[in-house]
Amino acid sequence: MAIVTSIFMLVLVVMMGVSYYQMQQVSPLQSEVMQTLKELNEANGENEALQQQVRQLDLLSRKAYFVKEGQLKVGLFILLAMAGVLVVSLNLYYRGTKSLPDKQLDPIDEWMNKSRSRKYITWASAGAAAVILAMVALQHIDFGNLMKKVKGSNSGEDVAVAQQQTGQDTAGDSLLAVADTLKTDSTALLAAVDSLEAKEEVDSLPIPKITSNAFRGNNSLGISSARGIPTNWDLKSKKNILWQANIPKHGYNSPVINGRNIFLTGADQQARELYCFDVYTGELKWKVVADKIPGSPSTMPKVNADTGLAASTVATNGRQVCAIFATGDVICADMEGKRLWAKNIGVPDNHYGYASSLLMFGNELIIQYQNNSGAKILALSTANGNQIWSKSGNDKIAWSSPIIASLGGKSALVVMGNPAIAAYNPNNGAELWRVECLSGEVGSSPAAADGVVYGASEYSKCIAINGATGETLWEASDYLPECSSLCATKSLVFCATSYGMVCAYDAKTGAVVKEHDLTTPFYSSPVVADGKVYLFSNTGKVYIFSSSNFNLIKSFETGEKTFATPAFTDGMMIVRTDKSLYCVKKSES
């Protein structure tokens, strides 16, 4: 019994020491974790769901701590009891033992030896008692001040509930039951702490500097300064895929990026919504619903399935983000998801569904609103939605989106439709020039580079216009886009058609420099980034060309239909498919 008890005591002391060390290392009551919870709570004061989660995590952490504290106390009592059993066992073992000395002893020396032994035993006993008392004292440290660091009106209740639940959990006679409870709570708690640490690690990542503030990037030109974009990835194996997320509601609009925020919209017969996702994690940070807007139709307008209720891409200036839907509802929110204003500018008279994307110029929200019932261009204040200027005309219905181009050293708003491509002063709407050159249903958007404006439409023509004078430089009709928009550099103009032909026109002469018969339709627009042209087919096959000569570098299937145009930022590309949203980023290895 003495031997078994000694081994049991040794094992128990080691286990208690390890447990105590782990408790101090990963305690949920550490100030850093509590400060993180406090910051989460304060930063999301209006988010009841998040506050409830924070309170639950707080309750879980307290409960786990008290359970572990109770287990250590029980262990100390068991240790003391085992010490008593050891003493009794040893006493019984040696009670009847007698021995005769084999030589004559010196009484003085014998007394001194026994006295020395008694002294060592006394010191050892006192030391063991001090260790036990110290461990007991450590279990009674007052953590009340740390508890008060968590904000919430129910904190006091939570502590009481946690203590009551701990009392119930540790009141049982079975140590195994206590151990099981501790294991379950500790696992969940450590997972929560790991999640918080992961969030802190993500929060410490730099804010991306390269923005993509509108359809096809800044100023809607289809040109990005992003670098280090991968030329291969795989959704199934997740190669070079940082994350993939579901989008609550369907839409054909393209993603927009500003800082750590990705903006896009979704809609169905029940609701129209603006979303914000995190660029590093794909987490849905917030959503804003377009509801309770005066003038908004009670029933949804009829739209084509290829257009839907959320085809228009949003626009942002880094302070506000605005969205428009096929109902004519326009909403504006700040970067934290607070709805600033909303208005209805008239239900579009449109047989396919409204699809023109928004654009911002400083504090102006520019809307190209060309429908069967009239054509106009609006500039609204991003601060309050009030109209700054409006330009009406006799142009026919179009689905094109505006761009901002540098023409003659000044910024100009360029709009394309049927029958004209026109340039305006974005500050007041004054017309700079107008060239009537297009016909039919114009769904493509213009492009601009090196002071030249380019436009094209299926069953019409491709045209180059001097941006300073409005003079036509050249015309071509070899390949013409239906929905996909042109993209231009100083030397080449890139075009993708709905019947599978893609080409590069010479920017100076209009001659076809390179063409590829890819036998797949394109609605997504080409974008130039990192010396390459990225282009997605409707089936989800991606084609990557050289932007200098339009030679095909690589092509591969992604497995998901893709109609939207990708957005680029620091070393990353954000792609919206028919099913999901994902981030392409080169894997670190």
XYZ file of C-alpha atoms in Angstrom:
589
model
C 0.000 0.000 0.000
C 2.821 2.394 0.816
C 4.537 1.765 -2.537
C 1.323 2.078 -4.573
C 0.332 5.209 -2.662
C 3.752 6.775 -3.267
C 3.539 6.120 -7.020
C -0.015 7.494 -7.107
C 1.080 10.628 -5.241
C 4.027 11.158 -7.591
C 1.861 10.799 -10.708
C -0.821 13.079 -9.219
C 1.724 15.777 -8.337
C 3.125 15.704 -11.893
C -0.360 15.860 -13.437
C -1.392 18.731 -11.162
C 1.791 20.620 -11.944
C 1.306 20.240 -15.679
C -2.359 21.175 -15.382
C -1.549 24.260 -13.341
C 1.136 25.317 -15.839
C -1.238 24.889 -18.792
C -3.927 26.772 -16.914
C -1.651 29.766 -16.509
C -0.465 29.612 -20.123
C -3.820 29.345 -21.926
C -6.193 30.733 -19.328
C -9.138 32.441 -21.007
C -8.902 35.057 -18.316
C -5.591 36.394 -19.585
C -5.831 40.124 -20.129
C -4.970 39.951 -23.863
C -7.883 37.636 -24.624
C -10.254 39.621 -22.442
C -9.134 42.843 -24.128
C -9.810 41.259 -27.540
C -13.322 40.295 -26.430
C -13.880 43.801 -25.129
C -12.739 45.357 -28.416
C -14.971 43.006 -30.429
C -17.926 43.887 -28.223
C -17.332 47.648 -28.350
C -16.702 47.678 -32.111
C -19.984 45.903 -32.792
C -22.322 47.590 -30.339
C -25.327 47.211 -32.630
C -24.660 43.606 -33.576
C -26.820 41.639 -31.152
C -25.808 38.277 -32.612
C -22.098 39.039 -32.142
C -22.684 40.337 -28.608
C -24.512 37.121 -27.754
C -21.582 35.098 -29.089
C -19.143 37.179 -27.050
C -21.228 36.628 -23.902
C -21.359 32.897 -24.589
C -17.595 32.758 -25.052
C -17.176 34.769 -21.855
C -19.448 32.347 -19.978
C -17.634 29.352 -21.425
C -14.234 30.736 -20.423
C -15.337 31.421 -16.862
C -16.943 28.010 -16.518
C -13.832 26.237 -17.852
C -11.619 28.197 -15.473
C -13.732 27.415 -12.399
C -13.985 23.745 -13.368
C -10.208 23.448 -13.695
C -9.794 25.324 -10.401
C -12.168 22.866 -8.719
C -10.287 19.918 -10.137
C -6.991 21.189 -8.755
C -8.576 21.670 -5.340
C -9.962 18.116 -5.395
C -6.504 16.903 -6.432
C -4.922 18.660 -3.446
C -7.374 17.034 -1.045
C -6.692 13.633 -2.618
C -2.956 14.297 -2.277
C -3.340 15.085 1.422
C -5.455 11.971 1.899
C -2.865 9.821 0.143
C -0.157 11.311 2.347
C -2.153 10.143 5.373
C -2.551 6.688 3.860
C 1.218 6.565 3.247
C 2.028 7.494 6.842
C -0.406 4.919 8.246
C 0.894 2.215 5.906
C 4.514 2.842 6.777
C 3.656 2.937 10.470
C 1.878 -0.432 10.251
C 4.717 -1.932 8.227
C 7.423 -0.966 10.714
C 5.360 -1.365 13.932
C 6.560 -4.871 14.887
C 10.052 -4.650 13.435
C 12.878 -5.066 15.950
C 16.633 -5.397 15.375
C 19.680 -5.884 17.486
C 22.761 -3.782 16.908
C 25.731 -5.715 15.577
C 28.183 -3.591 17.536
C 28.373 -1.424 20.566
C 26.933 2.030 19.814
C 28.113 5.295 21.167
C 24.989 6.771 22.871
C 26.001 10.335 22.083
C 26.669 9.691 18.406
C 23.456 7.674 18.084
C 21.427 10.529 19.554
C 23.049 13.042 17.199
C 22.383 10.871 14.159
C 18.725 10.486 15.091
C 18.437 14.223 15.762
C 19.912 14.992 12.344
C 17.446 12.603 10.715
C 14.550 14.206 12.543
C 15.686 17.627 11.347
C 15.802 16.502 7.693
C 12.368 14.921 7.966
C 10.982 18.099 9.593
C 12.435 20.319 6.810
C 11.113 18.044 4.072
C 7.658 17.918 5.668
C 7.587 21.663 6.134
C 8.651 22.176 2.504
C 5.947 19.824 1.211
C 3.358 21.557 3.382
C 4.480 24.958 2.071
C 4.158 23.797 -1.539
C 0.674 22.443 -0.900
C -0.391 25.626 0.899
C 1.023 27.749 -1.943
C -0.919 25.758 -4.518
C -4.087 26.143 -2.462
C -3.480 29.889 -2.162
C -2.985 30.230 -5.891
C -6.402 28.742 -6.487
C -8.008 31.568 -4.497
C -6.626 34.449 -6.526
C -9.365 36.982 -7.128
C -10.010 37.257 -10.845
C -12.946 39.619 -10.348
C -11.117 42.631 -11.733
C -10.257 40.734 -14.884
C -13.892 39.682 -15.269
C -15.009 43.331 -15.184
C -13.003 44.036 -18.320
C -15.640 42.360 -20.480
C -18.377 44.816 -21.406
C -22.000 43.749 -21.041
C -24.925 44.233 -18.716
C -25.176 40.509 -18.080
C -21.562 40.029 -16.955
C -22.461 39.802 -13.265
C -25.205 37.310 -14.033
C -22.857 35.305 -16.203
C -20.306 34.976 -13.370
C -22.992 33.834 -10.963
C -24.368 31.368 -13.482
C -20.857 30.106 -14.263
C -20.088 29.591 -10.572
C -23.408 27.847 -10.041
C -22.824 25.561 -13.009
C -19.284 24.864 -11.810
C -20.626 23.927 -8.418
C -22.979 21.488 -10.059
C -20.234 20.067 -12.227
C -17.759 19.555 -9.366
C -20.220 18.504 -6.690
C -20.276 14.915 -7.946
C -18.278 12.190 -6.349
C -16.846 10.945 -9.638
C -13.516 12.514 -10.618
C -13.955 11.089 -14.121
C -17.097 13.172 -14.614
C -15.180 16.316 -13.650
C -12.340 15.395 -15.972
C -14.722 14.821 -18.890
C -16.403 18.186 -18.323
C -13.054 19.920 -18.131
C -11.850 18.242 -21.311
C -14.968 19.260 -23.254
C -14.938 22.888 -22.074
C -11.188 23.233 -22.475
C -11.294 21.952 -26.043
C -14.012 24.407 -26.980
C -12.250 27.194 -25.122
C -8.885 26.549 -26.747
C -10.596 26.486 -30.141
C -12.154 29.863 -29.355
C -8.814 31.260 -28.196
C -7.141 29.910 -31.354
C -9.870 31.621 -33.388
C -9.199 34.917 -31.631
C -5.454 34.531 -32.151
C -6.060 33.756 -35.847
C -8.238 36.882 -36.099
C -5.483 38.956 -34.467
C -2.988 37.516 -36.952
C -5.262 38.402 -39.885
C -5.951 41.862 -38.453
C -2.204 42.484 -38.356
C -1.906 41.934 -42.120
C -1.319 45.116 -44.137
C -4.290 46.877 -45.711
C -4.099 46.330 -49.485
C -3.030 49.514 -51.246
C -4.295 48.720 -54.749
C -7.992 49.452 -55.151
C -10.579 48.322 -57.668
C -13.306 50.859 -56.987
C -15.761 50.085 -59.773
C -16.641 47.705 -62.592
C -13.378 46.609 -64.297
C -11.273 48.477 -61.716
C -10.542 52.122 -61.010
C -12.386 54.467 -63.404
C -13.831 51.306 -65.039
C -10.917 51.138 -67.496
C -9.988 47.458 -67.135
C -6.403 48.213 -66.088
C -4.903 47.179 -62.723
C -1.482 47.919 -61.214
C -1.623 44.696 -59.164
C 1.439 42.451 -59.313
C 2.238 38.855 -58.390
C -1.075 37.402 -59.592
C -0.885 33.589 -60.064
C -1.313 32.170 -63.544
C -2.686 28.852 -62.306
C -5.033 27.740 -59.553
C -7.470 24.931 -58.816
C -10.746 25.181 -56.929
C -10.908 21.449 -56.157
C -7.422 21.041 -54.695
C -7.411 24.657 -53.404
C -4.054 25.283 -55.036
C -3.406 29.048 -54.866
C -6.920 29.532 -53.448
C -6.824 31.636 -50.278
C -10.540 31.128 -49.566
C -13.898 30.444 -51.186
C -17.207 31.757 -49.836
C -20.900 31.516 -50.593
C -22.864 34.636 -51.550
C -26.295 34.865 -49.862
C -28.178 35.974 -52.986
C -27.512 35.637 -56.694
C -26.236 38.385 -58.954
C -24.161 38.998 -62.087
C -22.319 42.100 -60.850
C -18.549 42.074 -60.422
C -16.618 42.409 -57.138
C -15.186 45.773 -56.085
C -12.226 46.129 -53.687
C -11.203 48.948 -51.373
C -8.793 48.237 -48.527
C -9.818 44.996 -46.837
C -13.362 45.251 -48.180
C -14.906 43.420 -51.113
C -18.272 44.819 -52.187
C -20.949 43.201 -54.351
C -24.710 42.745 -54.410
C -27.311 40.010 -54.654
C -31.080 40.000 -55.099
C -34.155 37.846 -55.518
C -37.914 38.338 -55.351
C -37.742 38.790 -51.578
C -34.856 41.228 -51.050
C -32.039 43.280 -52.600
C -28.811 43.332 -50.591
C -25.360 44.961 -50.567
C -22.559 42.763 -49.139
C -19.103 43.387 -47.708
C -16.607 40.507 -47.514
C -13.124 40.453 -45.970
C -10.392 40.284 -48.601
C -8.119 38.041 -46.479
C -10.668 35.604 -45.052
C -13.774 35.728 -47.258
C -15.869 36.399 -44.145
C -19.168 38.212 -44.722
C -18.561 41.310 -42.590
C -21.960 42.977 -43.091
C -24.904 43.413 -45.412
C -27.274 46.298 -46.092
C -30.817 45.673 -47.309
C -32.468 47.949 -49.868
C -35.879 48.202 -48.219
C -38.390 50.825 -47.073
C -37.463 53.133 -49.946
C -40.158 55.602 -51.115
C -41.129 54.917 -54.724
C -39.721 51.395 -54.730
C -42.055 48.985 -56.608
C -44.074 46.527 -54.535
C -43.574 43.831 -57.176
C -40.300 43.111 -58.920
C -39.942 44.146 -62.578
C -39.727 41.416 -65.185
C -36.124 40.754 -66.129
C -34.255 38.320 -68.322
C -32.653 35.361 -66.533
C -29.254 36.382 -67.940
C -29.565 39.809 -66.321
C -31.455 39.341 -63.071
C -32.205 41.920 -60.414
C -28.576 42.589 -59.421
C -26.534 42.976 -62.601
C -25.041 46.418 -61.881
C -21.637 46.572 -60.187
C -21.321 48.863 -57.152
C -18.891 51.778 -56.822
C -16.927 53.189 -53.872
C -14.623 56.091 -53.089
C -13.229 54.597 -49.890
C -15.709 56.500 -47.702
C -19.045 55.430 -49.132
C -20.169 52.489 -51.248
C -23.276 52.716 -53.451
C -25.386 50.081 -55.201
C -28.277 50.102 -57.666
C -30.791 47.388 -58.502
C -33.194 46.616 -61.370
C -35.978 48.238 -59.326
C -34.305 51.656 -59.639
C -33.425 51.561 -55.909
C -30.112 53.201 -55.032
C -28.580 52.703 -51.583
C -25.434 54.137 -50.020
C -23.537 52.880 -46.956
C -20.327 53.730 -45.151
C -17.396 51.338 -44.812
C -18.820 49.852 -41.591
C -22.141 48.926 -43.167
C -24.272 51.778 -41.858
C -26.910 52.760 -44.412
C -26.509 56.489 -45.098
C -29.298 57.112 -47.593
C -31.540 55.408 -50.135
C -33.768 56.592 -52.955
C -35.614 55.324 -55.989
C -34.753 57.094 -59.253
C -37.592 55.479 -61.198
C -38.354 51.895 -62.130
C -36.382 51.150 -65.333
C -38.407 50.515 -68.493
C -36.107 47.757 -69.635
C -36.972 44.475 -71.360
C -33.771 42.680 -70.237
C -33.334 44.316 -66.878
C -31.195 47.242 -65.768
C -27.458 46.420 -65.959
C -25.393 49.658 -66.180
C -22.770 49.812 -63.436
C -22.120 52.742 -61.112
C -19.093 55.016 -61.081
C -17.774 57.550 -58.581
C -15.902 60.747 -59.288
C -14.814 62.312 -56.014
C -18.033 62.869 -54.064
C -20.244 62.273 -57.099
C -22.122 59.069 -57.843
C -22.575 58.832 -61.615
C -25.464 56.778 -63.021
C -26.015 56.021 -66.710
C -29.793 55.581 -66.890
C -30.778 54.847 -70.474
C -34.136 53.079 -70.761
C -37.013 52.794 -73.205
C -38.776 55.681 -71.486
C -35.824 58.055 -71.749
C -32.082 58.461 -71.413
C -30.253 60.511 -68.826
C -27.035 60.689 -66.884
C -27.272 61.559 -63.199
C -24.688 62.791 -60.713
C -25.787 62.374 -57.086
C -24.034 63.457 -53.914
C -22.485 60.490 -52.149
C -23.094 62.269 -48.837
C -26.897 62.515 -49.042
C -28.106 61.364 -52.462
C -29.129 64.826 -53.622
C -28.855 65.489 -57.362
C -25.794 67.513 -58.369
C -26.497 67.576 -62.101
C -28.501 65.707 -64.717
C -28.053 65.352 -68.463
C -30.974 64.140 -70.597
C -30.891 63.106 -74.246
C -32.641 61.247 -77.023
C -30.365 58.205 -76.961
C -32.032 54.792 -77.045
C -31.911 52.102 -74.394
C -28.415 50.758 -73.555
C -26.731 48.530 -70.974
C -23.309 50.139 -71.204
C -21.440 51.563 -68.185
C -19.566 54.900 -67.986
C -15.811 55.391 -67.586
C -13.545 58.214 -66.442
C -10.705 58.897 -68.908
C -7.839 61.341 -69.031
C -8.456 63.335 -72.215
C -6.363 66.327 -73.107
C -4.874 66.360 -69.618
C -8.277 66.547 -67.916
C -10.648 63.948 -66.489
C -13.665 63.302 -68.690
C -16.770 61.185 -68.270
C -17.257 58.961 -71.321
C -20.630 57.343 -72.009
C -21.495 54.965 -74.823
C -24.939 54.085 -76.182
C -27.152 54.110 -79.243
C -26.331 56.075 -81.336
C -23.403 57.957 -79.772
C -20.227 57.897 -77.768
C -19.996 61.162 -75.838
C -17.656 62.860 -73.395
C -18.782 65.150 -70.544
C -17.265 67.324 -67.870
C -17.868 65.179 -64.759
C -18.100 68.251 -62.525
C -21.178 69.777 -64.179
C -22.322 67.485 -67.015
C -21.303 69.834 -69.818
C -20.864 67.959 -73.098
C -17.315 68.007 -74.488
C -17.934 66.130 -77.732
C -20.329 63.593 -79.242
C -19.782 61.066 -82.044
C -22.813 59.239 -83.437
C -21.366 55.951 -84.629
C -23.179 52.986 -83.031
C -26.479 51.182 -83.450
C -28.409 48.232 -82.056
C -28.477 47.091 -78.441
C -25.300 48.441 -76.870
C -24.187 46.286 -73.934
C -20.435 46.808 -74.077
C -18.658 49.673 -72.314
C -16.005 52.029 -73.721
C -12.266 51.927 -73.054
C -9.550 54.576 -73.095
C -5.767 54.727 -73.187
C -3.185 57.365 -74.064
C -5.860 60.004 -74.734
C -7.855 57.843 -77.152
C -11.385 56.531 -76.554
C -12.434 53.139 -77.956
C -15.944 51.753 -78.330
C -17.582 48.775 -80.022
C -20.933 47.051 -80.284
C -22.099 43.860 -81.965
C -23.719 44.369 -85.425
C -22.164 47.845 -85.483
C -18.445 48.692 -85.477
C -15.312 49.220 -83.396
C -14.144 52.822 -83.358
C -11.234 54.890 -82.043
C -11.827 58.576 -81.176
C -9.347 61.326 -80.349
C -10.299 62.167 -76.774
C -9.224 65.795 -77.025
C -11.112 66.715 -80.208
C -13.753 64.013 -80.778
C -12.213 63.201 -84.178
C -12.609 59.618 -85.457
C -9.183 57.996 -85.869
C -10.172 54.591 -87.294
C -13.006 52.099 -87.609
C -13.031 48.305 -87.788
C -15.602 45.545 -87.880
C -13.573 42.322 -87.776
C -14.686 41.241 -84.300
C -17.315 42.952 -82.155
C -18.420 42.314 -78.557
C -21.970 41.804 -77.301
C -21.651 42.108 -73.498
C -17.903 42.002 -72.897
C -16.221 45.424 -72.850
C -13.079 46.540 -74.622
C -9.802 46.951 -72.764
C -6.952 49.083 -74.121
C -3.270 49.815 -73.605
C -1.141 52.275 -75.579
C -0.442 49.670 -78.232
C -3.338 47.173 -78.259
C -7.117 47.037 -77.852
C -8.483 43.716 -76.577
C -11.899 42.402 -77.599
C -13.858 39.255 -76.606
C -17.030 38.196 -78.402
C -20.090 36.167 -77.468
C -19.318 33.667 -80.238
C -15.845 32.679 -79.026
C -13.489 34.855 -81.068
C -11.045 37.102 -79.208
C -8.593 39.501 -80.793
C -6.172 42.346 -80.283
C -6.529 45.436 -82.501
C -3.591 47.712 -83.154
C -4.384 50.821 -81.089
C -2.985 53.174 -83.746
C -4.421 51.659 -86.927
C -7.262 49.300 -86.027
C -5.622 46.346 -87.788
C -6.064 42.928 -86.162
C -2.705 42.002 -84.611
C -3.672 38.622 -83.137
C -6.843 36.540 -83.017
C -7.865 33.310 -81.248
C -10.841 31.102 -81.988
C -11.713 29.769 -78.525
C -15.201 28.369 -79.362
C -16.714 29.528 -76.073
C -18.837 32.640 -75.307
C -17.588 35.580 -73.244
C -19.675 37.980 -71.128
C -16.855 38.795 -68.707
C -14.490 41.579 -69.789
C -10.711 41.321 -70.224
C -8.558 43.022 -67.587
C -4.852 43.849 -67.870
C -2.775 43.129 -64.749
C 0.897 42.326 -64.193
C 1.715 42.311 -67.922
C -1.060 39.856 -68.719
C -4.647 39.875 -69.919
C -7.027 37.818 -67.750
C -10.264 36.679 -69.396
C -12.988 34.280 -68.175
C -15.395 32.451 -70.469
C -19.017 31.845 -69.507
C -18.188 28.189 -68.769
C -15.546 29.242 -66.263
C -12.492 28.548 -68.373
C -9.806 31.153 -67.786
C -7.485 32.393 -70.534
C -4.293 34.299 -69.750
C -2.585 36.217 -72.562
C 0.507 38.381 -72.813
C -0.529 42.033 -72.858
C 2.364 42.917 -75.183
C 1.524 40.612 -78.115
C -1.690 38.799 -77.056
C -0.057 35.375 -77.230
C -1.903 32.785 -75.160
C 0.145 31.933 -72.048
C -2.172 29.473 -70.332
C -5.776 28.299 -70.165
C -7.611 25.941 -67.817
C -11.068 25.134 -66.474
C -12.128 26.398 -63.056
C -15.287 24.284 -62.920
C -17.709 27.131 -62.128
C -19.587 29.298 -64.633
C -18.270 32.841 -64.595
C -20.041 35.878 -66.046
C -18.568 38.625 -63.838
C -15.259 40.408 -64.392
C -12.559 39.753 -61.750
C -11.084 42.426 -59.481
C -7.415 42.735 -58.502
C -5.481 43.993 -55.482
C -2.060 43.350 -53.863
C -1.057 39.913 -55.179
C -4.688 38.757 -55.198
C -7.543 38.334 -57.656
C -11.183 38.159 -56.527
C -13.508 36.152 -58.770
C -17.282 35.919 -58.593
C -18.745 32.812 -60.179
C -22.323 31.701 -60.665
C -22.010 29.826 -57.338
C -19.431 31.506 -55.138
C -16.798 34.145 -54.481
C -13.139 33.150 -54.231
C -9.687 34.661 -53.832
C -6.702 33.633 -55.942
C -3.379 34.197 -54.177
C -0.019 32.564 -54.697
C 0.579 29.966 -51.983
C 3.603 30.600 -49.764
C 5.941 27.620 -49.791
